[in-house]
Amino acid sequence: MAIHVNRRKFIASLSGATAAWPLAARVQQPTMPVVGFLTSATLSGYAPFAAAFRQGLSETGFVEGQNVAIEYRSAEGQNDRLPALAAELVRPQVTVIAAAGTPSALAAKAATKRIPIVFSTATDPVAIGLVASLNRPGGNITGVTNLGTELVQKQLEMLQRLVPTATIMAVLINPTSPSLTESTAKDAQAAARKLGVQLHLLHASTASDLDDVFATVVHLRVGAFVVGPDAFFFSRRDQIAELATRYAMPAIYYVREFAAAGGLMSYGVSVADGYRVAGVYVGRILRGATERLASPGVDEVRASHQPKDCQDTRPRRATRTIRRCRRANRVTMLFAASAHDR
């Protein structure tokens, strides 16, 4: 499930802004467009999503090294480095910035009001101030959100069904990603009250923190565990899955890659597909296209992978529609990766 943030005149407005740039700046532009790819995670850990992004680019006719260059900037799990990395991309004036994850998107938005930004995030972009609305993002920014933070309630419910004796549960969140943390924590606490279980919010932002977290989980007698959506956690999925196995801790994850790494199960959306769509958006901007970013036949906002009767172009009802039609979305549950997946 991904919400495509669209605006009919988004790319057209960018084309108009380009015409207004100083002539000298335009003359200095390289013949091969340059895309800045900004992420808070390690590049090796985020490789599957970067590959999906490049796939989206290729669908619009752009292949890295042939007719487009990509400048990668990684904060290596240290979100406080993102503003400086975003500034590095802005100074040489890349053509477009692809912001991978919420912290990266916020850093890119703060760094420039001129260079187009395409983000991919797991939370509501309106709530965190990335865009003005889903159908009219405003400014120089657009992108894709999978609303992964909303699924934590269902993940807790599934854990309770799997481990009915678990009266104490925990959710792992990254304190250096406050926007994701707040959204995940709020939904998790609401779900815990509904399920009648005690909930602990545990923080980790470094590899050593993860070791400490699992030791704490045992001390708190936690019976089941949710890993919240975060780029750092994704990049450390092998370590997290191994720790959960070592401590015999039933855990559920937000994307299938954790289960493929040896985790117990996952329940979530196709995050990779969201990055593919972000790549398509970037490609359309590079082409200077004037068509809408939305798919044909969709006016403003769409929950991708939904049947047409579950689409709603009115932003005030978008979230309600997503919830009503969630069963029709591409939501996957994967138990213990098969040998084929490994």
PDB file of C-alpha atoms in Angstrom, residues 105-342:
ATOM      1  CA  ALA A 105      12.980  13.978   3.463  1.00  0.00           C
ATOM      2  CA  LEU A 106      12.812  16.540   6.260  1.00  0.00           C
ATOM      3  CA  ALA A 107      16.527  17.334   5.878  1.00  0.00           C
ATOM      4  CA  ALA A 108      16.196  17.753   2.115  1.00  0.00           C
ATOM      5  CA  LYS A 109      13.186  20.022   2.473  1.00  0.00           C
ATOM      6  CA  ALA A 110      15.082  22.236   4.923  1.00  0.00           C
ATOM      7  CA  ALA A 111      18.083  22.386   2.574  1.00  0.00           C
ATOM      8  CA  THR A 112      16.385  23.706  -0.579  1.00  0.00           C
ATOM      9  CA  LYS A 113      13.188  25.301  -1.796  1.00  0.00           C
ATOM     10  CA  ARG A 114      14.304  25.214  -5.428  1.00  0.00           C
ATOM     11  CA  ILE A 115      15.577  21.744  -6.334  1.00  0.00           C
ATOM     12  CA  PRO A 116      12.770  19.188  -6.829  1.00  0.00           C
ATOM     13  CA  ILE A 117      12.516  16.612  -4.034  1.00  0.00           C
ATOM     14  CA  VAL A 118      10.863  13.203  -4.284  1.00  0.00           C
ATOM     15  CA  PHE A 119      10.495  11.430  -0.941  1.00  0.00           C
ATOM     16  CA  SER A 120       9.554   7.974   0.253  1.00  0.00           C
ATOM     17  CA  THR A 121       8.266   7.779   3.814  1.00  0.00           C
ATOM     18  CA  ALA A 122       6.396   5.481   6.187  1.00  0.00           C
ATOM     19  CA  THR A 123       4.307   8.123   7.898  1.00  0.00           C
ATOM     20  CA  ASP A 124       1.686  10.736   7.010  1.00  0.00           C
ATOM     21  CA  PRO A 125       3.574  13.478   5.082  1.00  0.00           C
ATOM     22  CA  VAL A 126       0.928  16.066   5.951  1.00  0.00           C
ATOM     23  CA  ALA A 127       1.116  15.389   9.689  1.00  0.00           C
ATOM     24  CA  ILE A 128       4.900  15.823   9.782  1.00  0.00           C
ATOM     25  CA  GLY A 129       4.864  18.961   7.637  1.00  0.00           C
ATOM     26  CA  LEU A 130       6.456  17.573   4.488  1.00  0.00           C
ATOM     27  CA  VAL A 131       3.548  18.655   2.265  1.00  0.00           C
ATOM     28  CA  ALA A 132       0.539  20.918   2.609  1.00  0.00           C
ATOM     29  CA  SER A 133      -1.917  18.213   1.535  1.00  0.00           C
ATOM     30  CA  LEU A 134      -1.953  14.943  -0.365  1.00  0.00           C
ATOM     31  CA  ASN A 135      -3.567  16.368  -3.491  1.00  0.00           C
ATOM     32  CA  ARG A 136      -1.692  19.698  -3.413  1.00  0.00           C
ATOM     33  CA  PRO A 137       1.773  19.101  -1.933  1.00  0.00           C
ATOM     34  CA  GLY A 138       2.970  22.638  -2.584  1.00  0.00           C
ATOM     35  CA  GLY A 139       6.470  23.948  -3.194  1.00  0.00           C
ATOM     36  CA  ASN A 140       9.179  21.735  -4.678  1.00  0.00           C
ATOM     37  CA  ILE A 141       8.335  18.426  -2.995  1.00  0.00           C
ATOM     38  CA  THR A 142       6.256  15.358  -3.772  1.00  0.00           C
ATOM     39  CA  GLY A 143       6.617  11.636  -3.208  1.00  0.00           C
ATOM     40  CA  VAL A 144       5.234   8.384  -1.874  1.00  0.00           C
ATOM     41  CA  THR A 145       4.134   7.237   1.567  1.00  0.00           C
ATOM     42  CA  ASN A 146       3.278   3.683   2.587  1.00  0.00           C
ATOM     43  CA  LEU A 147       1.752   4.703   5.953  1.00  0.00           C
ATOM     44  CA  GLY A 148       3.677   1.830   7.542  1.00  0.00           C
ATOM     45  CA  THR A 149       3.360   3.340  11.006  1.00  0.00           C
ATOM     46  CA  GLU A 150      -0.397   2.719  10.956  1.00  0.00           C
ATOM     47  CA  LEU A 151       0.129  -1.043  10.738  1.00  0.00           C
ATOM     48  CA  VAL A 152       1.659  -1.360  14.210  1.00  0.00           C
ATOM     49  CA  GLN A 153      -1.819  -1.878  15.677  1.00  0.00           C
ATOM     50  CA  LYS A 154      -2.434  -4.876  13.447  1.00  0.00           C
ATOM     51  CA  GLN A 155       1.044  -6.198  14.161  1.00  0.00           C
ATOM     52  CA  LEU A 156       0.393  -6.180  17.912  1.00  0.00           C
ATOM     53  CA  GLU A 157      -2.923  -7.900  17.364  1.00  0.00           C
ATOM     54  CA  MET A 158      -1.268 -10.627  15.329  1.00  0.00           C
ATOM     55  CA  LEU A 159       1.376 -11.135  17.995  1.00  0.00           C
ATOM     56  CA  GLN A 160      -1.304 -11.596  20.623  1.00  0.00           C
ATOM     57  CA  ARG A 161      -2.959 -14.262  18.486  1.00  0.00           C
ATOM     58  CA  LEU A 162       0.373 -15.983  17.973  1.00  0.00           C
ATOM     59  CA  VAL A 163       1.431 -15.740  21.642  1.00  0.00           C
ATOM     60  CA  PRO A 164      -1.825 -15.503  23.650  1.00  0.00           C
ATOM     61  CA  THR A 165       0.081 -15.855  26.943  1.00  0.00           C
ATOM     62  CA  ALA A 166       2.031 -12.655  26.306  1.00  0.00           C
ATOM     63  CA  THR A 167       0.643  -9.983  28.613  1.00  0.00           C
ATOM     64  CA  ILE A 168       3.700  -7.739  28.212  1.00  0.00           C
ATOM     65  CA  MET A 169       4.824  -6.564  24.781  1.00  0.00           C
ATOM     66  CA  ALA A 170       7.391  -4.110  23.452  1.00  0.00           C
ATOM     67  CA  VAL A 171       7.837  -1.914  20.395  1.00  0.00           C
ATOM     68  CA  LEU A 172      11.275  -0.938  19.120  1.00  0.00           C
ATOM     69  CA  ILE A 173      11.583   2.677  17.925  1.00  0.00           C
ATOM     70  CA  ASN A 174      14.436   4.968  16.931  1.00  0.00           C
ATOM     71  CA  PRO A 175      14.599   8.137  19.081  1.00  0.00           C
ATOM     72  CA  THR A 176      16.599   9.968  16.392  1.00  0.00           C
ATOM     73  CA  SER A 177      13.578   9.766  14.067  1.00  0.00           C
ATOM     74  CA  PRO A 178      11.053  11.732  16.157  1.00  0.00           C
ATOM     75  CA  SER A 179       8.373  11.941  13.465  1.00  0.00           C
ATOM     76  CA  LEU A 180       8.282   8.174  13.013  1.00  0.00           C
ATOM     77  CA  THR A 181       8.682   7.563  16.737  1.00  0.00           C
ATOM     78  CA  GLU A 182       5.705   9.709  17.724  1.00  0.00           C
ATOM     79  CA  SER A 183       3.383   8.179  15.162  1.00  0.00           C
ATOM     80  CA  THR A 184       4.428   4.599  15.931  1.00  0.00           C
ATOM     81  CA  ALA A 185       4.252   5.102  19.692  1.00  0.00           C
ATOM     82  CA  LYS A 186       0.799   6.691  19.552  1.00  0.00           C
ATOM     83  CA  ASP A 187      -0.707   3.877  17.483  1.00  0.00           C
ATOM     84  CA  ALA A 188       1.046   1.182  19.515  1.00  0.00           C
ATOM     85  CA  GLN A 189      -0.201   2.555  22.831  1.00  0.00           C
ATOM     86  CA  ALA A 190      -3.758   2.774  21.519  1.00  0.00           C
ATOM     87  CA  ALA A 191      -3.571  -0.838  20.335  1.00  0.00           C
ATOM     88  CA  ALA A 192      -2.121  -2.036  23.646  1.00  0.00           C
ATOM     89  CA  ARG A 193      -4.985  -0.480  25.569  1.00  0.00           C
ATOM     90  CA  LYS A 194      -7.480  -2.134  23.261  1.00  0.00           C
ATOM     91  CA  LEU A 195      -5.790  -5.526  23.589  1.00  0.00           C
ATOM     92  CA  GLY A 196      -5.349  -5.219  27.339  1.00  0.00           C
ATOM     93  CA  VAL A 197      -1.589  -5.747  27.343  1.00  0.00           C
ATOM     94  CA  GLN A 198       1.223  -3.847  29.008  1.00  0.00           C
ATOM     95  CA  LEU A 199       3.468  -2.082  26.503  1.00  0.00           C
ATOM     96  CA  HIS A 200       7.083  -0.925  26.696  1.00  0.00           C
ATOM     97  CA  LEU A 201       8.617   1.484  24.180  1.00  0.00           C
ATOM     98  CA  LEU A 202      12.276   0.617  23.733  1.00  0.00           C
ATOM     99  CA  HIS A 203      14.776   2.896  21.978  1.00  0.00           C
ATOM    100  CA  ALA A 204      17.736   2.029  19.770  1.00  0.00           C
ATOM    101  CA  SER A 205      19.748   4.086  17.307  1.00  0.00           C
ATOM    102  CA  THR A 206      23.083   2.219  17.214  1.00  0.00           C
ATOM    103  CA  ALA A 207      24.187  -1.385  16.790  1.00  0.00           C
ATOM    104  CA  SER A 208      25.231  -1.576  20.453  1.00  0.00           C
ATOM    105  CA  ASP A 209      21.826  -0.221  21.492  1.00  0.00           C
ATOM    106  CA  LEU A 210      20.211  -3.253  19.877  1.00  0.00           C
ATOM    107  CA  ASP A 211      22.194  -5.635  22.090  1.00  0.00           C
ATOM    108  CA  ASP A 212      21.118  -3.663  25.150  1.00  0.00           C
ATOM    109  CA  VAL A 213      17.476  -3.632  24.028  1.00  0.00           C
ATOM    110  CA  PHE A 214      17.203  -7.394  23.845  1.00  0.00           C
ATOM    111  CA  ALA A 215      18.806  -7.770  27.258  1.00  0.00           C
ATOM    112  CA  THR A 216      16.234  -5.291  28.567  1.00  0.00           C
ATOM    113  CA  VAL A 217      13.406  -7.218  26.910  1.00  0.00           C
ATOM    114  CA  VAL A 218      14.359 -10.312  28.892  1.00  0.00           C
ATOM    115  CA  HIS A 219      14.602  -8.303  32.126  1.00  0.00           C
ATOM    116  CA  LEU A 220      11.129  -6.813  31.553  1.00  0.00           C
ATOM    117  CA  ARG A 221       9.701 -10.267  30.815  1.00  0.00           C
ATOM    118  CA  VAL A 222       8.398  -9.169  27.455  1.00  0.00           C
ATOM    119  CA  GLY A 223       6.513 -11.958  25.725  1.00  0.00           C
ATOM    120  CA  ALA A 224       6.419 -10.554  22.170  1.00  0.00           C
ATOM    121  CA  PHE A 225       8.116  -7.802  20.249  1.00  0.00           C
ATOM    122  CA  VAL A 226       7.351  -5.388  17.363  1.00  0.00           C
ATOM    123  CA  VAL A 227      10.070  -3.696  15.314  1.00  0.00           C
ATOM    124  CA  GLY A 228       8.792  -0.309  14.161  1.00  0.00           C
ATOM    125  CA  PRO A 229       9.467   1.083  10.674  1.00  0.00           C
ATOM    126  CA  ASP A 230      12.840   2.796  10.437  1.00  0.00           C
ATOM    127  CA  ALA A 231      15.671   2.909   7.908  1.00  0.00           C
ATOM    128  CA  PHE A 232      18.262   2.114  10.594  1.00  0.00           C
ATOM    129  CA  PHE A 233      16.399  -1.001  11.697  1.00  0.00           C
ATOM    130  CA  PHE A 234      16.111  -2.132   8.101  1.00  0.00           C
ATOM    131  CA  SER A 235      19.850  -1.747   7.577  1.00  0.00           C
ATOM    132  CA  ARG A 236      20.453  -3.852  10.732  1.00  0.00           C
ATOM    133  CA  ARG A 237      17.834  -6.501   9.944  1.00  0.00           C
ATOM    134  CA  ASP A 238      20.327  -9.374  10.047  1.00  0.00           C
ATOM    135  CA  GLN A 239      21.493  -8.379  13.531  1.00  0.00           C
ATOM    136  CA  ILE A 240      17.933  -7.876  14.815  1.00  0.00           C
ATOM    137  CA  ALA A 241      16.711 -11.218  13.459  1.00  0.00           C
ATOM    138  CA  GLU A 242      19.730 -12.986  14.953  1.00  0.00           C
ATOM    139  CA  LEU A 243      19.182 -11.378  18.367  1.00  0.00           C
ATOM    140  CA  ALA A 244      15.489 -12.304  18.354  1.00  0.00           C
ATOM    141  CA  THR A 245      16.456 -15.919  17.631  1.00  0.00           C
ATOM    142  CA  ARG A 246      19.177 -15.954  20.277  1.00  0.00           C
ATOM    143  CA  TYR A 247      16.812 -14.675  22.946  1.00  0.00           C
ATOM    144  CA  ALA A 248      13.907 -16.832  21.697  1.00  0.00           C
ATOM    145  CA  MET A 249      11.799 -13.681  21.361  1.00  0.00           C
ATOM    146  CA  PRO A 250       8.702 -13.861  19.109  1.00  0.00           C
ATOM    147  CA  ALA A 251       8.915 -10.770  16.929  1.00  0.00           C
ATOM    148  CA  ILE A 252       7.016  -9.266  14.025  1.00  0.00           C
ATOM    149  CA  TYR A 253       8.511  -6.921  11.454  1.00  0.00           C
ATOM    150  CA  TYR A 254       7.150  -4.322   9.051  1.00  0.00           C
ATOM    151  CA  VAL A 255       8.647  -5.678   5.798  1.00  0.00           C
ATOM    152  CA  ARG A 256       9.313  -9.170   4.450  1.00  0.00           C
ATOM    153  CA  GLU A 257      13.077  -8.620   4.210  1.00  0.00           C
ATOM    154  CA  PHE A 258      13.319  -9.188   7.987  1.00  0.00           C
ATOM    155  CA  ALA A 259      11.674 -12.588   7.648  1.00  0.00           C
ATOM    156  CA  ALA A 260      13.931 -13.364   4.709  1.00  0.00           C
ATOM    157  CA  ALA A 261      16.854 -12.563   7.031  1.00  0.00           C
ATOM    158  CA  GLY A 262      15.643 -15.154   9.537  1.00  0.00           C
ATOM    159  CA  GLY A 263      12.973 -13.287  11.495  1.00  0.00           C
ATOM    160  CA  LEU A 264       9.797 -15.035  12.601  1.00  0.00           C
ATOM    161  CA  MET A 265       7.230 -13.143  10.555  1.00  0.00           C
ATOM    162  CA  SER A 266       6.413  -9.861   8.874  1.00  0.00           C
ATOM    163  CA  TYR A 267       3.219  -7.982   8.183  1.00  0.00           C
ATOM    164  CA  GLY A 268       3.402  -4.892   6.071  1.00  0.00           C
ATOM    165  CA  VAL A 269       3.407  -3.205   2.716  1.00  0.00           C
ATOM    166  CA  SER A 270       5.758  -3.478  -0.231  1.00  0.00           C
ATOM    167  CA  VAL A 271       8.214  -0.746   0.675  1.00  0.00           C
ATOM    168  CA  ALA A 272      10.356  -1.637  -2.325  1.00  0.00           C
ATOM    169  CA  ASP A 273       7.436  -0.896  -4.623  1.00  0.00           C
ATOM    170  CA  GLY A 274       7.149   2.561  -3.069  1.00  0.00           C
ATOM    171  CA  TYR A 275      10.790   3.211  -3.940  1.00  0.00           C
ATOM    172  CA  ARG A 276      10.165   1.996  -7.473  1.00  0.00           C
ATOM    173  CA  VAL A 277       7.334   4.530  -7.805  1.00  0.00           C
ATOM    174  CA  ALA A 278       9.605   7.247  -6.379  1.00  0.00           C
ATOM    175  CA  GLY A 279      12.090   6.364  -9.114  1.00  0.00           C
ATOM    176  CA  VAL A 280       9.345   6.749 -11.717  1.00  0.00           C
ATOM    177  CA  TYR A 281       8.492  10.193 -10.330  1.00  0.00           C
ATOM    178  CA  VAL A 282      12.136  11.264 -10.485  1.00  0.00           C
ATOM    179  CA  GLY A 283      12.383   9.998 -14.053  1.00  0.00           C
ATOM    180  CA  ARG A 284       9.341  11.987 -15.102  1.00  0.00           C
ATOM    181  CA  ILE A 285      10.814  15.125 -13.572  1.00  0.00           C
ATOM    182  CA  LEU A 286      14.097  14.497 -15.390  1.00  0.00           C
ATOM    183  CA  ARG A 287      12.200  14.183 -18.654  1.00  0.00           C
ATOM    184  CA  GLY A 288      10.497  17.496 -17.982  1.00  0.00           C
ATOM    185  CA  ALA A 289       7.149  15.819 -18.453  1.00  0.00           C
ATOM    186  CA  THR A 290       3.988  17.882 -18.005  1.00  0.00           C
ATOM    187  CA  GLU A 291       1.635  14.984 -17.396  1.00  0.00           C
ATOM    188  CA  ARG A 292       0.269  14.351 -13.918  1.00  0.00           C
ATOM    189  CA  LEU A 293       2.320  12.224 -11.551  1.00  0.00           C
ATOM    190  CA  ALA A 294      -0.787  10.150 -10.820  1.00  0.00           C
ATOM    191  CA  SER A 295      -1.467   6.955 -12.724  1.00  0.00           C
ATOM    192  CA  PRO A 296      -3.870   7.231 -15.715  1.00  0.00           C
ATOM    193  CA  GLY A 297      -7.453   7.681 -14.643  1.00  0.00           C
ATOM    194  CA  VAL A 298      -6.667   8.827 -11.103  1.00  0.00           C
ATOM    195  CA  ASP A 299      -7.157  12.506 -10.389  1.00  0.00           C
ATOM    196  CA  GLU A 300      -5.404  13.234  -7.139  1.00  0.00           C
ATOM    197  CA  VAL A 301      -4.726  10.635  -4.442  1.00  0.00           C
ATOM    198  CA  ARG A 302      -4.631   6.875  -4.766  1.00  0.00           C
ATOM    199  CA  ALA A 303      -3.851   4.009  -2.438  1.00  0.00           C
ATOM    200  CA  SER A 304      -1.870   1.867  -4.837  1.00  0.00           C
ATOM    201  CA  HIS A 305      -2.795  -1.781  -5.330  1.00  0.00           C
ATOM    202  CA  GLN A 306      -6.430  -1.016  -4.430  1.00  0.00           C
ATOM    203  CA  PRO A 307      -9.405  -1.807  -6.648  1.00  0.00           C
ATOM    204  CA  LYS A 308     -11.014   1.213  -8.285  1.00  0.00           C
ATOM    205  CA  ASP A 309     -14.006   1.214  -5.949  1.00  0.00           C
ATOM    206  CA  CYS A 310     -11.626   1.793  -3.054  1.00  0.00           C
ATOM    207  CA  GLN A 311     -10.023   4.872  -4.553  1.00  0.00           C
ATOM    208  CA  ASP A 312     -10.865   8.314  -3.276  1.00  0.00           C
ATOM    209  CA  THR A 313      -9.671  11.581  -4.768  1.00  0.00           C
ATOM    210  CA  ARG A 314     -10.859  13.696  -1.864  1.00  0.00           C
ATOM    211  CA  PRO A 315      -7.963  14.172   0.586  1.00  0.00           C
ATOM    212  CA  ARG A 316     -10.167  14.708   3.620  1.00  0.00           C
ATOM    213  CA  ARG A 317     -11.372  11.117   3.289  1.00  0.00           C
ATOM    214  CA  ALA A 318      -8.129   9.553   2.109  1.00  0.00           C
ATOM    215  CA  THR A 319      -7.087   8.007   5.442  1.00  0.00           C
ATOM    216  CA  ARG A 320     -10.549   6.598   6.138  1.00  0.00           C
ATOM    217  CA  THR A 321     -10.643   5.076   2.666  1.00  0.00           C
ATOM    218  CA  ILE A 322      -7.249   3.473   3.175  1.00  0.00           C
ATOM    219  CA  ARG A 323      -8.434   1.802   6.356  1.00  0.00           C
ATOM    220  CA  ARG A 324     -11.709   0.656   4.825  1.00  0.00           C
ATOM    221  CA  CYS A 325      -9.935  -0.942   1.866  1.00  0.00           C
ATOM    222  CA  ARG A 326      -6.822  -2.269   3.580  1.00  0.00           C
ATOM    223  CA  ARG A 327      -7.745  -5.888   2.924  1.00  0.00           C
ATOM    224  CA  ALA A 328      -7.546  -5.172  -0.771  1.00  0.00           C
ATOM    225  CA  ASN A 329      -4.051  -3.708  -0.504  1.00  0.00           C
ATOM    226  CA  ARG A 330      -0.806  -5.475  -1.070  1.00  0.00           C
ATOM    227  CA  VAL A 331      -0.250  -6.306   2.585  1.00  0.00           C
ATOM    228  CA  THR A 332       1.937  -9.337   3.049  1.00  0.00           C
ATOM    229  CA  MET A 333       2.463 -11.682   5.944  1.00  0.00           C
ATOM    230  CA  LEU A 334       5.493 -13.903   5.816  1.00  0.00           C
ATOM    231  CA  PHE A 335       6.367 -16.573   8.360  1.00  0.00           C
ATOM    232  CA  ALA A 336       9.963 -17.834   8.657  1.00  0.00           C
ATOM    233  CA  ALA A 337      11.674 -17.310   5.339  1.00  0.00           C
ATOM    234  CA  SER A 338      11.786 -20.374   3.122  1.00  0.00           C
ATOM    235  CA  ALA A 339      15.020 -21.810   1.783  1.00  0.00           C
ATOM    236  CA  HIS A 340      14.096 -20.310  -1.586  1.00  0.00           C
ATOM    237  CA  ASP A 341      13.875 -16.819  -0.060  1.00  0.00           C
ATOM    238  CA  ARG A 342      17.189 -17.220   1.667  1.00  0.00           C
TER     239      ARG A 342
END
